[in-house]
Coordinates of C-alpha atoms and ligand atoms in Angstrom, one line a residue:
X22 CA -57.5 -11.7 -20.6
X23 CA -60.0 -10.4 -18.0
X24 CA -59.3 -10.6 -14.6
X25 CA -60.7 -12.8 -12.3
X26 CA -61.7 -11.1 -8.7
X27 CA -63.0 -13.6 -6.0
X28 CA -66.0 -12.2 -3.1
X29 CA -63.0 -11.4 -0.6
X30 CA -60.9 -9.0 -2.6
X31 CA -64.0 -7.2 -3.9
X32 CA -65.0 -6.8 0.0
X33 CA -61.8 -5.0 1.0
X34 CA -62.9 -2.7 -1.6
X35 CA -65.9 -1.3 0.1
X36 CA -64.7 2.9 0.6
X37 CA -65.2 6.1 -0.8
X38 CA -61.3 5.9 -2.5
X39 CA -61.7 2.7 -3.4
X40 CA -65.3 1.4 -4.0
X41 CA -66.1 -1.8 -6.1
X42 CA -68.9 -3.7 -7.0
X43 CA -70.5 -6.2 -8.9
X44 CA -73.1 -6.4 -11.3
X45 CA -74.1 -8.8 -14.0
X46 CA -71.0 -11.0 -13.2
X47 CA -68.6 -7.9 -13.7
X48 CA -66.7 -6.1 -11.2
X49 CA -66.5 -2.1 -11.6
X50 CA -64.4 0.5 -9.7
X51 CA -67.0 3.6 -9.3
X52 CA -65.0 5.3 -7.3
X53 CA -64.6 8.0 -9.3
X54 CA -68.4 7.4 -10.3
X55 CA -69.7 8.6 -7.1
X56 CA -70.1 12.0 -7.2
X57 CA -71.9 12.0 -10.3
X58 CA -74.2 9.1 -9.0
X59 CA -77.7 10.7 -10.0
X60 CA -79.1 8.6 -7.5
X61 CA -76.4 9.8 -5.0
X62 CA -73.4 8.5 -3.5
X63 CA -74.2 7.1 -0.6
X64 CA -76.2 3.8 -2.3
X65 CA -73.2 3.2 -4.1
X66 CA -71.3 3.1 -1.1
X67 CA -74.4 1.0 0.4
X68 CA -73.8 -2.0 -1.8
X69 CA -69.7 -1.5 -2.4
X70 CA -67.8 -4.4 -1.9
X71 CA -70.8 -6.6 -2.9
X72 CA -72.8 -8.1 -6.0
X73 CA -74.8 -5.1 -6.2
X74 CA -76.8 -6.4 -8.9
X75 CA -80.3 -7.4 -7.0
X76 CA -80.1 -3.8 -5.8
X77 CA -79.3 -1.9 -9.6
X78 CA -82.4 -4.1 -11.1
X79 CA -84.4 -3.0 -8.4
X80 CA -84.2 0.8 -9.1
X81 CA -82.8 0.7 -12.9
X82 CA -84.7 -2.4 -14.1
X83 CA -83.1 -4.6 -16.6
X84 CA -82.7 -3.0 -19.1
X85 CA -80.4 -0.5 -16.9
X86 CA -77.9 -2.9 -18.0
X87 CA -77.0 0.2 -20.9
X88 CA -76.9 2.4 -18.1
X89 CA -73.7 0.7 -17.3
X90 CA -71.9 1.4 -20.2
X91 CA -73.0 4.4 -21.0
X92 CA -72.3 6.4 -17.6
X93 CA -69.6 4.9 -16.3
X94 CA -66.3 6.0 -17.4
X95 CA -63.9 4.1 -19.7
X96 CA -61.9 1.9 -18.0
X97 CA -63.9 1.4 -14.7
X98 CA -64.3 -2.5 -15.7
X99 CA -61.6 -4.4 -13.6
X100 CA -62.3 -7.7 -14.0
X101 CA -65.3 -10.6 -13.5
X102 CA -66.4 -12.2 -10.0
X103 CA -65.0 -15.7 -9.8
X104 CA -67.7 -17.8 -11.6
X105 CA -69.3 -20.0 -8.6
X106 CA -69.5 -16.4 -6.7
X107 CA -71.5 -14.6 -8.7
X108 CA -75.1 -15.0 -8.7
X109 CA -75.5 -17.7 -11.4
X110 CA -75.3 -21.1 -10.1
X111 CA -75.5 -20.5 -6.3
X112 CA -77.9 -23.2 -4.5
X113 CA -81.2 -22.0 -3.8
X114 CA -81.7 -20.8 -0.5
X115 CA -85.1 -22.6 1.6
X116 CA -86.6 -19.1 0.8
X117 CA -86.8 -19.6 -2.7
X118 CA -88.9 -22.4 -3.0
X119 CA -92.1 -23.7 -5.1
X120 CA -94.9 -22.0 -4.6
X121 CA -98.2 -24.0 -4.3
X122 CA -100.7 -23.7 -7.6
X123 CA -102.2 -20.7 -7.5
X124 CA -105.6 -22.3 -7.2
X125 CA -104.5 -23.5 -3.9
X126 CA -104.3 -20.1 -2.5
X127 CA -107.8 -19.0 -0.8
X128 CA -107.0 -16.2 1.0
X129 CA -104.8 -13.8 2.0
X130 CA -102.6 -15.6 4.5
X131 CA -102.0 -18.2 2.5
X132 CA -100.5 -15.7 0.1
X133 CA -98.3 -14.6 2.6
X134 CA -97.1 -18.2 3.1
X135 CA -96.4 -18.8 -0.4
X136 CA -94.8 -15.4 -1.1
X137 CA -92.5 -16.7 2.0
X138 CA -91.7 -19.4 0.4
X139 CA -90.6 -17.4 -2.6
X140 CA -88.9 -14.5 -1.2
X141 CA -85.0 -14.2 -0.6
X142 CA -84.7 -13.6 3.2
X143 CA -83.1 -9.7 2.9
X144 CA -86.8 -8.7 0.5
X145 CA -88.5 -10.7 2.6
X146 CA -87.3 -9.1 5.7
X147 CA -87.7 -5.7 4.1
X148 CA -91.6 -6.1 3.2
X149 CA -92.4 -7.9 6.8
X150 CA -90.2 -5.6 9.0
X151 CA -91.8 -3.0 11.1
X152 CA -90.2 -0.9 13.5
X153 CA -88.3 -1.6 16.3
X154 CA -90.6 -4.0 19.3
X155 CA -92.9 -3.9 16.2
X156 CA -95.8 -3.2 18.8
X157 CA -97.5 -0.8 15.8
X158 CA -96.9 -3.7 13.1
X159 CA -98.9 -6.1 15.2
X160 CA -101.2 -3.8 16.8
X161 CA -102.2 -2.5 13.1
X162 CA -104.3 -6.2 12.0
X163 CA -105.0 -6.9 15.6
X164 CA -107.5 -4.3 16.4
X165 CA -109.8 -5.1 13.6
X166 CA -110.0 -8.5 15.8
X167 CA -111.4 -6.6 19.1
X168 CA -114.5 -5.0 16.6
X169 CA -117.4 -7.0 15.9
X170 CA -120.2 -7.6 14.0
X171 CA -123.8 -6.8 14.0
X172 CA -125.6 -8.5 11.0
X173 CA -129.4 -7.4 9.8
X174 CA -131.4 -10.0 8.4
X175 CA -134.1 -10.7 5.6
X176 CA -132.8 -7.9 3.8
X177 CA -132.6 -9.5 0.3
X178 CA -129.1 -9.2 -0.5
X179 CA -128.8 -11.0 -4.0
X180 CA -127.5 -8.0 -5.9
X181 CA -124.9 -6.1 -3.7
X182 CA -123.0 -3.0 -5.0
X183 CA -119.8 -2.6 -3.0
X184 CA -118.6 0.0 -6.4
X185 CA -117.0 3.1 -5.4
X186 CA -115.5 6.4 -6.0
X187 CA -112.2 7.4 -4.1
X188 CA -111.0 11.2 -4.9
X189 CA -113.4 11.3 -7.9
X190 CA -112.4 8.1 -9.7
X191 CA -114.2 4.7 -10.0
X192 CA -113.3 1.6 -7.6
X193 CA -114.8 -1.7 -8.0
X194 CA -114.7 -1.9 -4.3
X195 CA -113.2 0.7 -1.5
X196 CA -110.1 -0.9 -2.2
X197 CA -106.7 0.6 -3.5
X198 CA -103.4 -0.7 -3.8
X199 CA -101.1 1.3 -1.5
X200 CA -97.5 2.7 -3.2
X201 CA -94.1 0.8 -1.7
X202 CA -91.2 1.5 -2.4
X203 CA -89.2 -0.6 -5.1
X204 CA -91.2 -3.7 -6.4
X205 CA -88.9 -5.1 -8.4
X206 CA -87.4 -6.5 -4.9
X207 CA -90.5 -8.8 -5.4
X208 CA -90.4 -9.3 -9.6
X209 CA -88.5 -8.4 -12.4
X210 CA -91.9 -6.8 -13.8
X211 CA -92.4 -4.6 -10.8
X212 CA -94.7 -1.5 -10.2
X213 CA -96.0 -2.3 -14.1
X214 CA -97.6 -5.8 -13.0
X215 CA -98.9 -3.8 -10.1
X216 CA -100.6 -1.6 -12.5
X217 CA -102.0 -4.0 -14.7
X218 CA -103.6 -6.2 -12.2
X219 CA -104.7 -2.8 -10.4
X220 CA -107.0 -2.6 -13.9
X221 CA -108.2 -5.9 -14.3
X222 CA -109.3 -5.9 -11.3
X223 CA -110.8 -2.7 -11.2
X224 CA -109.1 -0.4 -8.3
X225 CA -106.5 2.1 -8.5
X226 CA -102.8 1.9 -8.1
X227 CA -101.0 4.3 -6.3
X228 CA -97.0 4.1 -7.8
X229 CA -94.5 5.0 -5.1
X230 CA -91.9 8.1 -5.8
X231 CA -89.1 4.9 -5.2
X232 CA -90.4 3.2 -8.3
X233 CA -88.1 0.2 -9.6
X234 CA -89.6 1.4 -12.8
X235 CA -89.4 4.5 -14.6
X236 CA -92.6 6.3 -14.0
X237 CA -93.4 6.4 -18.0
X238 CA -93.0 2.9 -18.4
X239 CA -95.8 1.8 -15.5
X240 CA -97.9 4.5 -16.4
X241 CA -98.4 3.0 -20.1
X242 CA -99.3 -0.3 -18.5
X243 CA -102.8 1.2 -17.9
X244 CA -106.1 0.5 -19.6
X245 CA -107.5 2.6 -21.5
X246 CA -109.3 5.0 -18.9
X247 CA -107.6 3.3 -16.1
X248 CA -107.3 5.7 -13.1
X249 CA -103.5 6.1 -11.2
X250 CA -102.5 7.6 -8.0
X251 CA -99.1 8.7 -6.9
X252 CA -97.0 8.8 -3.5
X253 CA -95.0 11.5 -3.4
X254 CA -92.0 11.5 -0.9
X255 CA -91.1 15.3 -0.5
X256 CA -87.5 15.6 -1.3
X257 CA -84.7 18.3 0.8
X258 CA -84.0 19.0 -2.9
X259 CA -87.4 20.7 -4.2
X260 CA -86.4 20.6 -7.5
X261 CA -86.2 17.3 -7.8
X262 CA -89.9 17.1 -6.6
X263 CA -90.8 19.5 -9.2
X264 CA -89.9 17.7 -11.7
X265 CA -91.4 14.4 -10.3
X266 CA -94.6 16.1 -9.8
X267 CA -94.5 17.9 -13.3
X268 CA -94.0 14.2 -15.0
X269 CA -96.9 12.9 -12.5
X270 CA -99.3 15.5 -13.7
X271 CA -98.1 15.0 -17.3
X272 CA -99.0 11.4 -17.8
X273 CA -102.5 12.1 -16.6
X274 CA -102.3 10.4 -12.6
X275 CA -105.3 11.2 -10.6
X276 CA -104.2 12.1 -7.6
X277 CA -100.9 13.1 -5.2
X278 CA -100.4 11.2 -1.9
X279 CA -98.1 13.0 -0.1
X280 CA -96.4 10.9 2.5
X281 CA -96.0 13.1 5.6
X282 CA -95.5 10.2 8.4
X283 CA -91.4 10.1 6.9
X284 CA -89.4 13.1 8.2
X285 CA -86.6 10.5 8.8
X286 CA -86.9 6.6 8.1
X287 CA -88.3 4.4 10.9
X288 CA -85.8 2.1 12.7
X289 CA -86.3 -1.5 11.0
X290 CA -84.1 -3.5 12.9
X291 CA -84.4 -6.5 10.7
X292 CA -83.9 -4.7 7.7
X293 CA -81.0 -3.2 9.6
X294 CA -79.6 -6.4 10.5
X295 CA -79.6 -7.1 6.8
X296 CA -77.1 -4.4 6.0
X297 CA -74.3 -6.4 7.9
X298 CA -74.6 -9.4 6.4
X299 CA -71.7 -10.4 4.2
X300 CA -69.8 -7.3 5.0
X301 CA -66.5 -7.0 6.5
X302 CA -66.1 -6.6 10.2
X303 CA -64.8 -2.8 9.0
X304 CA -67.9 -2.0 6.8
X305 CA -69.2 0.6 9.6
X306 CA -65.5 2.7 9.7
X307 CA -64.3 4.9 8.0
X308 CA -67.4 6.0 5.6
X309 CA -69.9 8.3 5.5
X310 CA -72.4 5.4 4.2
X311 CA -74.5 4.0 7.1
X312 CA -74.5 0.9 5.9
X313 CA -76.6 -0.3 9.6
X314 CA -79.7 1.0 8.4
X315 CA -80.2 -1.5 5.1
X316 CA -82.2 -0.6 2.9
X317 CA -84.4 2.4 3.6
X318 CA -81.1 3.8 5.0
X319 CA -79.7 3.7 2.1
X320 CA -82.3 5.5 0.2
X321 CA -82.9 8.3 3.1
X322 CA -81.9 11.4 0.7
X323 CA -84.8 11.1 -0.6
X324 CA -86.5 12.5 1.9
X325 CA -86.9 16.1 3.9
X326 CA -87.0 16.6 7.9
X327 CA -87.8 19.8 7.5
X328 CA -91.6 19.5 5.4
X329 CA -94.1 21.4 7.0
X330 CA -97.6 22.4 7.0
X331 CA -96.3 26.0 5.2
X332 CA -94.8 24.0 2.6
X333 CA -98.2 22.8 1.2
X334 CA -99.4 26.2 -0.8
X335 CA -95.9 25.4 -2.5
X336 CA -97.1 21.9 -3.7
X337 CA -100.4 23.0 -4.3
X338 CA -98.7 25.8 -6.6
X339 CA -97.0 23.2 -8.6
X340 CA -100.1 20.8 -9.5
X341 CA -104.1 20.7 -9.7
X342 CA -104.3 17.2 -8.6
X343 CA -105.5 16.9 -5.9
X344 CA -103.4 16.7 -2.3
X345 CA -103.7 14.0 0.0
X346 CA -101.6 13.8 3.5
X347 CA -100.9 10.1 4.1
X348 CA -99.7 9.2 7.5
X349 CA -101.9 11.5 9.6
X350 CA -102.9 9.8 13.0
X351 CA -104.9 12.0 15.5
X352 CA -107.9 13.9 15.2
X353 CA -105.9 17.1 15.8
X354 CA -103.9 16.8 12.4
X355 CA -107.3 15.5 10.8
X356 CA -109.0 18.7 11.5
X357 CA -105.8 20.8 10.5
X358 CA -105.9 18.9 7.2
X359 CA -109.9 19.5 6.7
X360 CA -109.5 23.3 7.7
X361 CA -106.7 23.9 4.7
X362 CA -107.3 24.7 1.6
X363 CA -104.9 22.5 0.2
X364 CA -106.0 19.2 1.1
X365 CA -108.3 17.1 -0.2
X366 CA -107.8 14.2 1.6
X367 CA -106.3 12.1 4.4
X368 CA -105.3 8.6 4.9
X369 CA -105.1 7.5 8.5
X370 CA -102.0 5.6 8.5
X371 CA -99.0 4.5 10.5
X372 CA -97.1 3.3 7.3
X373 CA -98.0 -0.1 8.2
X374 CA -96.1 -0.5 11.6
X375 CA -92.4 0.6 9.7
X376 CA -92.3 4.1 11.1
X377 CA -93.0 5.1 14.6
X378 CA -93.2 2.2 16.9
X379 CA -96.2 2.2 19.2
X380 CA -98.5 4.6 17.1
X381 CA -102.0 3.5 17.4
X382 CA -103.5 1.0 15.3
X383 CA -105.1 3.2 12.0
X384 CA -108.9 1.7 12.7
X385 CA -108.6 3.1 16.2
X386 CA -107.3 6.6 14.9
X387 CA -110.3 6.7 12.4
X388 CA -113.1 5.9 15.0
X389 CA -111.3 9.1 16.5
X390 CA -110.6 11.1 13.2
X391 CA -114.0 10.9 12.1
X392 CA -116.0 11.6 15.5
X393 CA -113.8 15.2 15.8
X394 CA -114.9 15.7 12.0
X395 CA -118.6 14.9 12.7
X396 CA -118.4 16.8 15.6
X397 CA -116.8 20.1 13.6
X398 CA -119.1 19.7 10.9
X399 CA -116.0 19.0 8.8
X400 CA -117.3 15.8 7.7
X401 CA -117.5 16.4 3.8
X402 CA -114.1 19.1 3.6
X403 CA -111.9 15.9 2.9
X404 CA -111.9 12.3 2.2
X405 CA -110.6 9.8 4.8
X406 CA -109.2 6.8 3.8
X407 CA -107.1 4.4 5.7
X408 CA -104.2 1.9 5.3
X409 CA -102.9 -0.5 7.5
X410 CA -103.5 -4.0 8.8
X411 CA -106.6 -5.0 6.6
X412 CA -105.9 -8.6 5.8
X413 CA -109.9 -9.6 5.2
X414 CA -112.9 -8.2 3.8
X415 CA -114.6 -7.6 7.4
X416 CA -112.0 -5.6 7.8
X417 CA -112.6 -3.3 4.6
X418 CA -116.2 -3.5 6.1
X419 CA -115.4 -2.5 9.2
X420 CA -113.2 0.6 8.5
X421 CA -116.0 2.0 6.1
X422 CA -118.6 1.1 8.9
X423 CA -116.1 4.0 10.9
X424 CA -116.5 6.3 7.7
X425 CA -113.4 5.8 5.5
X426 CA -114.3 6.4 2.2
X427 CA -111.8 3.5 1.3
X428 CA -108.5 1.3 2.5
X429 CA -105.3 1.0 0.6
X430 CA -103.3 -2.3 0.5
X431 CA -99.4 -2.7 0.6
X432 CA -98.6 -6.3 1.6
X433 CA -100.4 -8.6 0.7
X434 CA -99.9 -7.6 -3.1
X435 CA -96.4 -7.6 -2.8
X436 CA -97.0 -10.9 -1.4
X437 CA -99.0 -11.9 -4.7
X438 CA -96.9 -10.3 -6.8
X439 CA -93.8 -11.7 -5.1
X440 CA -95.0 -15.6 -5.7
X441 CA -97.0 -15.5 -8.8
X442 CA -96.4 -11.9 -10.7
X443 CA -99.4 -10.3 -12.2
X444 CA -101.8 -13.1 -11.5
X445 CA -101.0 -13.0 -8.0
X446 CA -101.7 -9.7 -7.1
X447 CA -105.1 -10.1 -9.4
X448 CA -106.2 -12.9 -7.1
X449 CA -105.2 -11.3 -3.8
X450 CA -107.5 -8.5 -4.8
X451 CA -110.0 -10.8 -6.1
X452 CA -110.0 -12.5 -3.2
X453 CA -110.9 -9.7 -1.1
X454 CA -113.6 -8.4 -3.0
X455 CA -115.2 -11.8 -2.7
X456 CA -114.8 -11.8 1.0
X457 CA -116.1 -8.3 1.0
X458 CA -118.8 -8.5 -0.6
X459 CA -119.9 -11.7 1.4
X460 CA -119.7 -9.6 4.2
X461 CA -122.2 -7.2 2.6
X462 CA -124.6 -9.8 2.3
X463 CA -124.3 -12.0 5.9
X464 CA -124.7 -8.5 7.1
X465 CA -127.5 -7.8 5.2
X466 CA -126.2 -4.2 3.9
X467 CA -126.7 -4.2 0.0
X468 CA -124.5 -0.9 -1.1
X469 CA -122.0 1.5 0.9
X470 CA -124.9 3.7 1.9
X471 CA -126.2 1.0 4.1
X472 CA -122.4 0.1 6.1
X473 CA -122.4 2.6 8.9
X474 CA -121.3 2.5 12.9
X475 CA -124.6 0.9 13.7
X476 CA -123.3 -2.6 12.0
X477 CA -120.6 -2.6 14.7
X478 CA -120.2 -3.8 18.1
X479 CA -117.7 -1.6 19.5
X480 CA -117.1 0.2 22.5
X481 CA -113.9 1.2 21.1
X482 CA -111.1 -0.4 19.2
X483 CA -108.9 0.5 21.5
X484 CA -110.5 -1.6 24.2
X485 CA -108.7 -4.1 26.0
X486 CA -105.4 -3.1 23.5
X487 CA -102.7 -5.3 23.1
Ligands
HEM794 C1 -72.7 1.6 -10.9 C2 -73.7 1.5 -11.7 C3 -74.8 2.5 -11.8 C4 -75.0 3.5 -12.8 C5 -74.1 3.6 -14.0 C6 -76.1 4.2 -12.4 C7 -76.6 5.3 -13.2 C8 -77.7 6.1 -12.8 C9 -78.3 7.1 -13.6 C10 -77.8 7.5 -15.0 C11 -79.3 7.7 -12.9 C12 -80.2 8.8 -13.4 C13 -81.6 8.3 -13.7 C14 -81.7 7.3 -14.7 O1 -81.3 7.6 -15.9 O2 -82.3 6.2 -14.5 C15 -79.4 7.0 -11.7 C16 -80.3 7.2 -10.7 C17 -80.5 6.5 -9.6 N1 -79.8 5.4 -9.2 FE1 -78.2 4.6 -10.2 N2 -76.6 3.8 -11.2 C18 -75.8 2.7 -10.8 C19 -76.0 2.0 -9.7 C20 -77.0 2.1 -8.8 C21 -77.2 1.3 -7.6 C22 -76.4 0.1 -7.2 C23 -78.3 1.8 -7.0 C24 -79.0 1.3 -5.7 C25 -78.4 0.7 -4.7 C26 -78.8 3.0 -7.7 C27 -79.8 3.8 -7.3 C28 -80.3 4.9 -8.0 C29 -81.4 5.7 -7.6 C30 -82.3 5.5 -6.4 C31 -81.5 6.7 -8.6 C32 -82.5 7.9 -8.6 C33 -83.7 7.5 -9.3 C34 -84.7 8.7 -9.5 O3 -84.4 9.8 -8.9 O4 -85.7 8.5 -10.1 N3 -78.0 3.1 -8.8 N4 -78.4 6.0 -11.6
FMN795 C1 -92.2 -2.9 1.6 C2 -93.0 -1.7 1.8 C3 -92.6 -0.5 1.2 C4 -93.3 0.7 1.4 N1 -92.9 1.8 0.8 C5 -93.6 2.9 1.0 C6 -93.2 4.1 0.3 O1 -92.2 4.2 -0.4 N2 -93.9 5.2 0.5 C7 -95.0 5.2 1.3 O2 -95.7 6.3 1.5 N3 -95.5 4.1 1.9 C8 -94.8 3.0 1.8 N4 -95.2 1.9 2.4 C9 -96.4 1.9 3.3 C10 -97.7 1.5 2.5 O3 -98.0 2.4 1.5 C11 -98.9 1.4 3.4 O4 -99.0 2.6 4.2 C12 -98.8 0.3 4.4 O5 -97.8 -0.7 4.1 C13 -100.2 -0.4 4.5 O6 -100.1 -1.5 5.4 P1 -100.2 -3.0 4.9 O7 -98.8 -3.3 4.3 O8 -100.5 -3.7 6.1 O9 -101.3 -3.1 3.8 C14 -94.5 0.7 2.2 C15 -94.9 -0.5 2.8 C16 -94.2 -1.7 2.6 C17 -94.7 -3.0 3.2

């Protein structure tokens, strides 16, 4: 008969010589495991003495249930987490409530509150945390509110074109949909529900390198002709970056966005915080796993310090798509990036407020980025695009007014995604096209061509900060 293992004696197993965990109601001893880990040790170690299974689903999907059987070795099946401690059957926590009807949901905000509601505290925690005081988290929507607006009138605005093109490929609005890491956190469908409301609503998905879906399996969740992006994190093992990039290039994405604002995860204290909970008091000793830095700590091999400028004609070597730096957030780097031959683009970014606490706010970095390209005549070597913050469609207006070519969104579809799947995201991106293109007309600018500086009121958006 199998044996029964309650939450306590699987948390005294929580070390390199003896690590346990749970999935799927099963308790497995992968100590011996952990150095064949393709994903590494150390996340194994992360989630030891726990119900690891939130965290296998959200890199190995579902159906990485196989997985299981088929890598582990024979006999590493101890026994089966008492019944009422497993995840079956546990009472819902107050984040896990009903959401609203989706009908009820007018814009973005309200999202955010139902995706709240819907969230278990640790995703929730790791979608909303920023860094440290989380001055640059706050600072990143709050300086859109310092820049007004200066509307023409009698224009004739009935037919407005807000279409665009971003690296080469169409956009029903300047509007993409950012890459984060590990969407099945938010739903079981992930990065693929992503994808397919990214085409029916007619803007481009970017899928992170830290997909909780294997990159083949979201890819063939586009329409026919449906443009994809990819963020690339740079890994210390280049190898494994080849071959990412080789199955990016294969499957016919668009474009590479390198993430360069991530030599070493930002400090997420909240997220931190998270990694404690329901560990033992002796969880920090003794291991190499740095289980105080939650999530992204966990996952920090896959990234590499040491990236550099030089390494760029490497990446270039490996792909034709085109390169784009995202995370770049002064005028100096702008320029660097416009005067290599590399690059093709930038997007002003600060990772939305989760890397380095107190960077600028990325609508004050572009009014900067884009007066020292103006003034170098660099203007048209690279497109600038920014992320960060934009939480309404005066906003989108208001960072191509400063000459971004377009803004990418994280949150707010995680948030849709997170409370109503697929048709979430679809209305969180409907819902800011409509806004946007309302703006167009109260301002009285019927296409792109017409949004420029002169529709703003701003002496600069970093007036009067904080
Ligand atoms: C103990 C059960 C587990 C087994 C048998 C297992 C097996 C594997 C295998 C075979 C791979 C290679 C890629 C693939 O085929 O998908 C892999 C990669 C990976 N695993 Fe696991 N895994 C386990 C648990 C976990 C857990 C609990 C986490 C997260 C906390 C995790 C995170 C990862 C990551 C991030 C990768 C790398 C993905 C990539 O490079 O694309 N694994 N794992
Ligand atoms: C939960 C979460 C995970 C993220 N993961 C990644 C990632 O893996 N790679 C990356 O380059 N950016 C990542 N980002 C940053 C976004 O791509 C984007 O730069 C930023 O979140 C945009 O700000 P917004 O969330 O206010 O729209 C992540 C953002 C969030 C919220």
């Amino acid at each position: 008969m199998q044996r029964t293992i309650t939450k306590a004696e699987l948390a005294a197993h929580n070390t390199r010589s003896s690590c346990w965990l749970a999935l799927y109601g099963e308790v497995y001893n992968v100590s011996s495991y952990l150095a064949k880990h393709p994903g590494g040790a150390s996340l194994l170690l992360s989630v030891s003495g726990k119900d690891a299974t939130k965290d296998f689903e959200a890199v190995h999907g579902a159906e990485g249930q196989k997985l299981i059987e088929d890598s582990l070795p024979r006999g590493s099946k101890i026994g089966a987490l008492a019944p009422q401690e497993s995840g079956e059957g546990r009472e819902q926590s107050p984040r896990e409530a009903p959401v609203p009807p989706l009908e009820s949901i007018i814009n973005l905000e309200d999202m955010r509150l139902a995706a709240r509601a819907a969230m278990t505290k640790q995703t929730w925690d790791y979608y909303e945390s920023g860094a440290e005081t989380e001055t640059a988290l706050r600072e990143s929507s709050a300086a859109f509110q310092r820049i007004f607006l200066r509307p023409r009138v009698l224009v004739g605005v009935r037919g407005v074109s807000a279409g665009c093109r971003i690296l080469g490929q169409p956009s029903a609005f300047p509007v993409y949909v950012s890459g984060s890491a590990m969407v099945g956190m938010a739903h079981p469908e992930g990065e693929g529900a992503l994808m397919r409301a990214a085409g029916s609503a007619g803007v481009v998905y970017m899928v992170p390198t830290l997909s909780s879906r294997p990159l083949e399996e979201v890819a063939a969740q586009r329409a026919p002709g449906q443009p994809a992006f990819f963020q690339l994190y740079v890994s210390s093992d280049r190898s494994r970056t080849e071959a990412i990039v080789r199955r990016v290039e294969a499957l016919g994405f668009q474009a590479l966005f390198v993430t360069v604002d991530v030599p070493v995860p930002g400090r997420r204290e909240t997220d931190m915080r998270n990694a404690f909970e329901g560990a033992p008091p002796s969880a920090m000793s003794g291991d190499e796993v740095d289980r105080g830095r939650g999530v992204m700590g966990a996952l920090r091999t896959f990234y590499d310090p040491a990236l550099c400028w030089d390494d760029l004609p490497w990446l270039r070597s490996l792909t034709s798509l085109p390169i784009v730096l995202k995370g770049v957030q002064t005028a100096e780097d702008a320029l660097l990036a416009a005067r290599h031959p590399c690059v093709s683009g930038i997007v002003v970014s600060n990772h939305g407020g989760r890397q380095l606490d107190y960077a600028r706010s990325p609508i004050e970095v572009l009014e900067e980025v884009t007066a020292a390209l103006r003034r170098e005549g660099l203007q048209d070597s690279i497109e600038v695009l920014l992320d960060g913050g934009i939480r309404r469609g005066t906003d989108v207006f208001k960072a191509i007014a400063l000459g971004a070519r377009a803004v990418g969104l994280s949150r707010p579809v995680l948030w849709g995604v997170a409370a109503y799947g697929q048709a979430g995201a679809e209305r969180v991106l409907g819902m800011l096209r409509n806004e946007f293109e309302t703006t167009m007309r109260l301002m009285g600018a019927r296409r792109l061509g017409d949004v420029g500086p002169e529709c703003l009121s701003i002496r600069s958006a970093a007036a009067s900060r904080l």
